[in-house]
């Protein structure tokens, strides 16, 4: 197992390098980069990050300050390779390119980025006067909190429900829960979140739960118990929106996996030996059926942590990694974009290794030493 673990850890480097390489060059050729956005702003055709986002810190002030300091150098009747740059002097365009580091060839920029990432230097945000690592560390607790609570609740609900559905396959309980699961799966996460806000967060009917953030005003002055209750109270609606939209797949996966295992010959043999149904189900079937469920944990956690969190963080005003990455993609804040990609790719690769280790823990018969990586 140790040799397999070492091989997997060593493979993280080329895999991460491949991911960063492909995405770097694709993003660089996509139009609307930071230079184009600044040119559009100076030409009066763009919007600042303050106008685009609410709650974006001092990003709008930084970008507006940059544009104000550059706008005075504009001239007229000048052609440029950048769309909308007519009326801006070539010297100004060069200055903008230097400001964003776009004056160097693409391969030089890529190599400089890799060199910086090796030393965990992720640079500074284009539009926020802060280091990227500081921004990520500020947003991380919110996203990690949402991701962990959601994943734990989804697994805590889906696995027992899936097992019960498998044992009572074809019953009225199975039919009713399948209907509920299907409806939950069919409702988009953002639509269900809006429904929760309208019903319970002062949208129209009740004001039972808070709408914004993960803590009330003056939270720092609360006692420990009051802090915990307030934090959990703020989590109710966003976590509910996550769980209802996310537990359907895992529930049906658990059910189908158990049904498949229950029909195996070893289960019939165990029953013929007089073992109780619980002993057969949880002593023999469980560890085999859970393998495929465990395999889906890393992708489920990453999906919840990043892709699904964008909608929830926007709707509930939660300042986490999902919202940070979305705003960076829209504004072409390359340092944040690539740092987010690097972090989530690395986290996904590490969780993949943890998933394999969990495989071996659940079923010691699995031998990864003879497996080709």
Short mmCIF file of C-alpha atoms in Angstrom, two decimals:
data_model
loop_
_atom_site.label_atom_id
_atom_site.label_comp_id
_atom_site.label_asym_id
_atom_site.label_seq_id
_atom_site.Cartn_x
_atom_site.Cartn_y
_atom_site.Cartn_z
CA UNK A 1 0.00 0.00 0.00
CA UNK A 2 2.88 2.36 0.76
CA UNK A 3 4.39 1.94 -2.72
CA UNK A 4 1.01 2.65 -4.33
CA UNK A 5 0.55 5.74 -2.16
CA UNK A 6 3.99 7.06 -3.15
CA UNK A 7 3.22 6.52 -6.86
CA UNK A 8 -0.07 8.38 -6.55
CA UNK A 9 1.56 11.28 -4.73
CA UNK A 10 4.26 11.53 -7.40
CA UNK A 11 1.62 11.53 -10.13
CA UNK A 12 0.03 14.66 -8.64
CA UNK A 13 2.83 16.80 -10.11
CA UNK A 14 2.44 15.89 -13.82
CA UNK A 15 -1.35 15.75 -13.53
CA UNK A 16 -1.52 19.20 -11.95
CA UNK A 17 0.95 20.50 -14.53
CA UNK A 18 -1.23 19.20 -17.36
CA UNK A 19 -4.38 20.76 -15.91
CA UNK A 20 -2.73 24.15 -15.41
CA UNK A 21 -1.10 24.09 -18.85
CA UNK A 22 -4.28 23.34 -20.79
CA UNK A 23 -6.39 25.85 -18.86
CA UNK A 24 -3.73 28.58 -18.94
CA UNK A 25 -3.43 28.60 -22.72
CA UNK A 26 -7.17 28.27 -23.27
CA UNK A 27 -7.91 31.22 -20.97
CA UNK A 28 -5.21 33.34 -22.59
CA UNK A 29 -6.79 33.10 -26.05
CA UNK A 30 -10.33 33.82 -24.85
CA UNK A 31 -11.26 37.44 -25.71
CA UNK A 32 -12.14 39.95 -23.01
CA UNK A 33 -8.98 39.70 -20.93
CA UNK A 34 -7.90 42.26 -18.29
CA UNK A 35 -6.28 44.57 -20.87
CA UNK A 36 -9.45 44.58 -23.00
CA UNK A 37 -11.56 45.26 -19.92
CA UNK A 38 -9.41 48.21 -18.87
CA UNK A 39 -9.44 49.54 -22.45
CA UNK A 40 -13.23 49.29 -22.50
CA UNK A 41 -13.45 51.09 -19.16
CA UNK A 42 -11.17 53.90 -20.32
CA UNK A 43 -13.16 54.20 -23.53
CA UNK A 44 -16.39 54.49 -21.58
CA UNK A 45 -17.78 51.13 -22.75
CA UNK A 46 -17.01 49.01 -19.68
CA UNK A 47 -18.20 48.79 -16.10
CA UNK A 48 -16.08 48.78 -13.00
CA UNK A 49 -16.05 45.85 -10.64
CA UNK A 50 -18.07 47.90 -8.15
CA UNK A 51 -20.87 48.23 -10.69
CA UNK A 52 -20.63 44.57 -11.63
CA UNK A 53 -20.59 43.06 -8.15
CA UNK A 54 -21.90 44.04 -4.78
CA UNK A 55 -19.82 43.26 -1.72
CA UNK A 56 -16.57 43.13 -3.69
CA UNK A 57 -14.46 44.90 -1.09
CA UNK A 58 -12.19 47.59 -2.49
CA UNK A 59 -11.89 46.06 -5.94
CA UNK A 60 -13.94 48.79 -7.58
CA UNK A 61 -11.88 51.49 -5.90
CA UNK A 62 -8.66 49.87 -7.11
CA UNK A 63 -9.85 49.47 -10.67
CA UNK A 64 -11.31 52.97 -10.80
CA UNK A 65 -8.07 54.35 -9.40
CA UNK A 66 -6.11 52.57 -12.11
CA UNK A 67 -8.41 53.87 -14.83
CA UNK A 68 -8.33 57.44 -13.48
CA UNK A 69 -4.52 57.45 -13.44
CA UNK A 70 -4.36 56.16 -17.00
CA UNK A 71 -7.23 58.07 -18.59
CA UNK A 72 -5.31 61.35 -18.66
CA UNK A 73 -2.87 59.93 -21.23
CA UNK A 74 -5.47 59.24 -23.92
CA UNK A 75 -5.26 60.65 -27.43
CA UNK A 76 -7.44 60.27 -30.48
CA UNK A 77 -7.42 58.52 -33.85
CA UNK A 78 -5.13 55.67 -32.86
CA UNK A 79 -5.56 52.10 -34.04
CA UNK A 80 -4.84 49.14 -31.77
CA UNK A 81 -5.03 45.37 -31.70
CA UNK A 82 -7.50 45.66 -28.82
CA UNK A 83 -11.13 46.08 -29.63
CA UNK A 84 -12.51 49.46 -28.57
CA UNK A 85 -9.05 51.03 -28.14
CA UNK A 86 -9.58 53.77 -30.71
CA UNK A 87 -8.76 57.08 -29.06
CA UNK A 88 -6.15 55.60 -26.71
CA UNK A 89 -2.46 56.23 -27.31
CA UNK A 90 -0.08 53.32 -28.00
CA UNK A 91 2.00 54.30 -24.97
CA UNK A 92 -1.07 53.99 -22.78
CA UNK A 93 -1.84 50.52 -24.17
CA UNK A 94 1.75 49.46 -23.46
CA UNK A 95 1.45 50.80 -19.91
CA UNK A 96 -1.77 48.82 -19.37
CA UNK A 97 -0.11 45.67 -20.68
CA UNK A 98 2.82 46.12 -18.31
CA UNK A 99 0.45 46.76 -15.41
CA UNK A 100 -1.15 43.33 -15.93
CA UNK A 101 2.04 41.57 -17.02
CA UNK A 102 0.65 41.02 -20.52
CA UNK A 103 3.63 42.66 -22.25
CA UNK A 104 5.60 39.41 -22.15
CA UNK A 105 5.18 36.39 -24.48
CA UNK A 106 2.62 33.82 -23.36
CA UNK A 107 5.19 31.08 -22.69
CA UNK A 108 7.24 33.42 -20.47
CA UNK A 109 4.15 34.29 -18.46
CA UNK A 110 3.32 30.62 -18.10
CA UNK A 111 6.81 29.68 -16.89
CA UNK A 112 6.82 32.58 -14.42
CA UNK A 113 3.46 31.41 -13.07
CA UNK A 114 4.75 27.85 -12.59
CA UNK A 115 7.87 29.09 -10.85
CA UNK A 116 5.78 31.20 -8.49
CA UNK A 117 3.35 28.37 -7.77
CA UNK A 118 6.20 26.04 -6.80
CA UNK A 119 6.97 28.44 -3.96
CA UNK A 120 3.23 28.93 -3.25
CA UNK A 121 3.38 32.53 -4.45
CA UNK A 122 0.02 33.16 -6.15
CA UNK A 123 0.58 36.83 -6.86
CA UNK A 124 -1.75 39.75 -6.26
CA UNK A 125 -5.28 40.32 -7.50
CA UNK A 126 -5.61 42.59 -10.53
CA UNK A 127 -8.57 44.47 -9.11
CA UNK A 128 -8.27 44.04 -5.36
CA UNK A 129 -5.25 45.46 -3.61
CA UNK A 130 -4.53 42.22 -1.78
CA UNK A 131 -2.52 39.05 -2.24
CA UNK A 132 -4.43 36.15 -3.74
CA UNK A 133 -3.46 33.82 -0.91
CA UNK A 134 -4.93 36.26 1.62
CA UNK A 135 -8.18 36.45 -0.33
CA UNK A 136 -8.39 32.66 -0.58
CA UNK A 137 -7.71 32.20 3.14
CA UNK A 138 -10.44 34.73 3.95
CA UNK A 139 -13.02 32.96 1.77
CA UNK A 140 -12.00 29.39 2.54
CA UNK A 141 -13.75 28.93 5.91
CA UNK A 142 -17.15 29.75 4.41
CA UNK A 143 -16.83 27.29 1.51
CA UNK A 144 -15.24 24.55 3.62
CA UNK A 145 -17.99 24.95 6.21
CA UNK A 146 -20.74 24.67 3.62
CA UNK A 147 -19.07 21.79 1.81
CA UNK A 148 -18.40 19.67 4.88
CA UNK A 149 -21.81 20.12 6.48
CA UNK A 150 -23.59 19.46 3.19
CA UNK A 151 -21.55 16.37 2.34
CA UNK A 152 -21.96 14.90 5.82
CA UNK A 153 -25.73 15.48 5.81
CA UNK A 154 -26.17 14.11 2.29
CA UNK A 155 -24.31 10.92 3.19
CA UNK A 156 -26.07 10.66 6.57
CA UNK A 157 -29.48 10.84 4.84
CA UNK A 158 -28.81 9.05 1.56
CA UNK A 159 -27.08 5.90 2.79
CA UNK A 160 -29.70 4.82 5.38
CA UNK A 161 -32.50 5.82 3.00
CA UNK A 162 -30.93 3.95 0.10
CA UNK A 163 -30.44 0.81 2.22
CA UNK A 164 -34.05 0.94 3.44
CA UNK A 165 -35.31 1.38 -0.11
CA UNK A 166 -33.25 -1.61 -1.24
CA UNK A 167 -34.55 -3.83 1.57
CA UNK A 168 -38.14 -2.70 0.91
CA UNK A 169 -37.84 -2.56 -2.85
CA UNK A 170 -41.24 -2.36 -4.56
CA UNK A 171 -43.09 -1.40 -1.37
CA UNK A 172 -45.25 1.68 -0.84
CA UNK A 173 -42.42 3.27 1.11
CA UNK A 174 -40.09 2.75 -1.85
CA UNK A 175 -42.56 4.33 -4.27
CA UNK A 176 -43.25 7.38 -2.09
CA UNK A 177 -39.58 8.07 -1.33
CA UNK A 178 -38.67 7.60 -5.00
CA UNK A 179 -41.22 10.27 -5.91
CA UNK A 180 -39.81 12.65 -3.31
CA UNK A 181 -36.25 11.94 -4.42
CA UNK A 182 -37.13 12.52 -8.08
CA UNK A 183 -38.86 15.82 -7.32
CA UNK A 184 -35.86 16.99 -5.27
CA UNK A 185 -33.50 16.03 -8.08
CA UNK A 186 -35.62 17.79 -10.71
CA UNK A 187 -35.69 21.15 -8.89
CA UNK A 188 -32.60 23.28 -9.72
CA UNK A 189 -30.63 24.26 -6.65
CA UNK A 190 -30.97 28.00 -7.24
CA UNK A 191 -34.74 27.72 -7.74
CA UNK A 192 -35.21 25.78 -4.51
CA UNK A 193 -32.98 28.28 -2.69
CA UNK A 194 -35.17 31.13 -3.95
CA UNK A 195 -38.25 29.26 -2.75
CA UNK A 196 -36.73 28.90 0.73
CA UNK A 197 -35.92 32.61 0.80
CA UNK A 198 -39.46 33.57 -0.24
CA UNK A 199 -41.03 31.25 2.33
CA UNK A 200 -38.76 31.50 5.36
CA UNK A 201 -36.29 34.39 5.04
CA UNK A 202 -38.56 37.40 4.78
CA UNK A 203 -39.10 37.12 1.04
CA UNK A 204 -42.88 37.23 1.44
CA UNK A 205 -44.26 35.00 4.16
CA UNK A 206 -42.12 34.21 7.22
CA UNK A 207 -38.91 35.66 8.64
CA UNK A 208 -37.78 32.63 10.58
CA UNK A 209 -34.22 32.45 9.27
CA UNK A 210 -31.55 35.05 8.44
CA UNK A 211 -30.85 35.79 4.78
CA UNK A 212 -27.29 37.07 4.72
CA UNK A 213 -23.96 35.68 5.90
CA UNK A 214 -23.09 33.04 8.47
CA UNK A 215 -23.17 35.26 11.55
CA UNK A 216 -25.37 37.97 12.99
CA UNK A 217 -24.24 41.51 13.66
CA UNK A 218 -22.24 41.68 16.87
CA UNK A 219 -21.44 37.95 16.70
CA UNK A 220 -18.01 38.54 18.27
CA UNK A 221 -19.67 39.68 21.50
CA UNK A 222 -21.85 36.56 21.88
CA UNK A 223 -21.03 33.84 24.37
CA UNK A 224 -19.82 30.49 23.01
CA UNK A 225 -23.20 28.74 23.07
CA UNK A 226 -24.94 31.72 21.45
CA UNK A 227 -22.24 31.80 18.73
CA UNK A 228 -22.79 28.13 17.89
CA UNK A 229 -26.57 28.48 17.77
CA UNK A 230 -26.36 31.63 15.65
CA UNK A 231 -23.93 29.96 13.21
CA UNK A 232 -26.10 26.85 12.83
CA UNK A 233 -29.21 29.03 12.43
CA UNK A 234 -27.60 30.84 9.50
CA UNK A 235 -26.68 27.48 7.94
CA UNK A 236 -30.21 26.06 7.88
CA UNK A 237 -31.48 27.51 4.58
CA UNK A 238 -28.31 27.22 2.44
CA UNK A 239 -27.60 23.68 3.68
CA UNK A 240 -31.23 22.67 3.10
CA UNK A 241 -31.02 23.95 -0.48
CA UNK A 242 -27.82 21.95 -0.98
CA UNK A 243 -29.08 18.73 0.56
CA UNK A 244 -32.50 18.57 -1.13
CA UNK A 245 -30.92 19.06 -4.54
CA UNK A 246 -27.98 16.73 -3.90
CA UNK A 247 -29.10 13.62 -2.03
CA UNK A 248 -31.14 12.04 -4.85
CA UNK A 249 -28.21 10.64 -6.84
CA UNK A 250 -26.47 9.13 -3.83
CA UNK A 251 -29.72 7.64 -2.51
CA UNK A 252 -30.47 5.83 -5.77
CA UNK A 253 -26.83 4.80 -6.14
CA UNK A 254 -26.88 3.25 -2.66
CA UNK A 255 -30.18 1.48 -3.32
CA UNK A 256 -29.09 0.01 -6.67
CA UNK A 257 -25.74 -1.05 -5.26
CA UNK A 258 -27.40 -2.90 -2.37
CA UNK A 259 -29.97 -4.55 -4.64
CA UNK A 260 -27.17 -5.75 -6.88
CA UNK A 261 -25.25 -7.22 -3.95
CA UNK A 262 -28.31 -8.78 -2.31
CA UNK A 263 -28.80 -10.92 -5.40
CA UNK A 264 -25.26 -12.34 -5.23
CA UNK A 265 -24.53 -15.97 -4.45
CA UNK A 266 -22.59 -15.20 -1.26
CA UNK A 267 -25.70 -13.57 0.25
CA UNK A 268 -27.78 -16.68 -0.42
CA UNK A 269 -25.02 -18.77 1.15
CA UNK A 270 -24.90 -16.57 4.24
CA UNK A 271 -28.68 -16.80 4.65
CA UNK A 272 -28.61 -20.57 4.24
CA UNK A 273 -26.16 -20.74 7.15
CA UNK A 274 -28.82 -19.23 9.38
CA UNK A 275 -27.32 -15.76 9.78
CA UNK A 276 -29.73 -13.02 10.77
CA UNK A 277 -30.88 -10.52 8.14
CA UNK A 278 -29.03 -7.67 9.88
CA UNK A 279 -25.84 -9.77 10.01
CA UNK A 280 -26.14 -10.54 6.30
CA UNK A 281 -27.00 -6.98 5.38
CA UNK A 282 -24.44 -5.09 7.47
CA UNK A 283 -21.79 -7.78 7.95
CA UNK A 284 -21.47 -8.90 4.31
CA UNK A 285 -23.46 -6.75 1.89
CA UNK A 286 -22.59 -3.36 3.36
CA UNK A 287 -18.86 -3.28 2.71
CA UNK A 288 -19.27 -4.48 -0.89
CA UNK A 289 -22.15 -2.16 -1.69
CA UNK A 290 -20.44 0.85 -0.13
CA UNK A 291 -17.40 0.70 -2.42
CA UNK A 292 -19.08 2.51 -5.30
CA UNK A 293 -20.62 5.02 -2.89
CA UNK A 294 -17.24 5.80 -1.33
CA UNK A 295 -15.71 6.23 -4.78
CA UNK A 296 -18.04 9.14 -5.45
CA UNK A 297 -17.10 11.09 -2.33
CA UNK A 298 -14.25 13.22 -3.79
CA UNK A 299 -16.23 14.37 -6.82
CA UNK A 300 -19.30 15.03 -4.66
CA UNK A 301 -17.32 17.14 -2.21
CA UNK A 302 -15.56 19.15 -4.95
CA UNK A 303 -18.88 19.72 -6.73
CA UNK A 304 -20.50 20.98 -3.55
CA UNK A 305 -17.47 23.03 -2.55
CA UNK A 306 -17.14 24.91 -5.82
CA UNK A 307 -19.70 24.39 -8.58
CA UNK A 308 -22.80 24.23 -6.41
CA UNK A 309 -21.58 26.86 -3.97
CA UNK A 310 -21.67 29.63 -6.59
CA UNK A 311 -25.47 29.79 -6.63
CA UNK A 312 -25.85 29.45 -2.87
CA UNK A 313 -23.15 31.98 -2.03
CA UNK A 314 -24.68 34.54 -4.39
CA UNK A 315 -28.26 34.06 -3.20
CA UNK A 316 -27.44 33.99 0.51
CA UNK A 317 -24.65 36.60 0.33
CA UNK A 318 -22.02 34.15 1.54
CA UNK A 319 -18.53 35.42 0.78
CA UNK A 320 -16.80 32.15 -0.08
CA UNK A 321 -14.57 30.57 -2.71
CA UNK A 322 -17.39 29.91 -5.17
CA UNK A 323 -18.34 33.58 -5.34
CA UNK A 324 -14.69 34.63 -5.45
CA UNK A 325 -13.96 32.33 -8.40
CA UNK A 326 -17.09 33.43 -10.25
CA UNK A 327 -16.27 37.12 -9.88
CA UNK A 328 -12.68 36.48 -10.94
CA UNK A 329 -13.83 34.66 -14.09
CA UNK A 330 -16.22 37.45 -15.04
CA UNK A 331 -13.67 40.21 -14.45
CA UNK A 332 -10.75 38.15 -15.85
CA UNK A 333 -8.78 38.43 -12.64
CA UNK A 334 -6.22 35.89 -13.81
CA UNK A 335 -4.25 35.50 -10.55
CA UNK A 336 -7.42 34.52 -8.66
CA UNK A 337 -8.69 32.36 -11.53
CA UNK A 338 -5.51 30.30 -11.78
CA UNK A 339 -5.02 30.10 -8.01
CA UNK A 340 -8.60 28.80 -7.60
CA UNK A 341 -8.04 26.28 -10.39
CA UNK A 342 -4.77 25.18 -8.81
CA UNK A 343 -6.32 24.79 -5.37
CA UNK A 344 -9.39 22.83 -6.48
CA UNK A 345 -7.38 20.61 -8.82
CA UNK A 346 -4.90 19.80 -6.06
CA UNK A 347 -7.72 19.19 -3.58
CA UNK A 348 -9.45 16.86 -6.04
CA UNK A 349 -6.28 14.84 -6.62
CA UNK A 350 -5.62 14.52 -2.88
CA UNK A 351 -9.22 13.48 -2.23
CA UNK A 352 -8.86 10.85 -4.93
CA UNK A 353 -5.99 9.31 -2.99
CA UNK A 354 -8.00 9.52 0.24
CA UNK A 355 -10.84 7.75 -1.56
CA UNK A 356 -8.54 4.84 -2.46
CA UNK A 357 -7.30 4.62 1.11
CA UNK A 358 -10.91 4.48 2.27
CA UNK A 359 -11.53 1.68 -0.24
CA UNK A 360 -8.79 -0.35 1.40
CA UNK A 361 -10.12 0.43 4.87
CA UNK A 362 -13.68 -0.66 4.01
CA UNK A 363 -12.55 -3.80 2.20
CA UNK A 364 -9.03 -5.03 3.13
CA UNK A 365 -9.25 -7.57 0.29
CA UNK A 366 -8.53 -4.78 -2.22
CA UNK A 367 -4.85 -4.80 -3.17
CA UNK A 368 -3.60 -1.55 -4.67
CA UNK A 369 0.00 -2.72 -4.75
CA UNK A 370 -0.57 -4.77 -7.92
CA UNK A 371 -2.64 -2.03 -9.56
CA UNK A 372 -1.22 -0.12 -12.49
CA UNK A 373 -1.48 3.62 -11.80
#
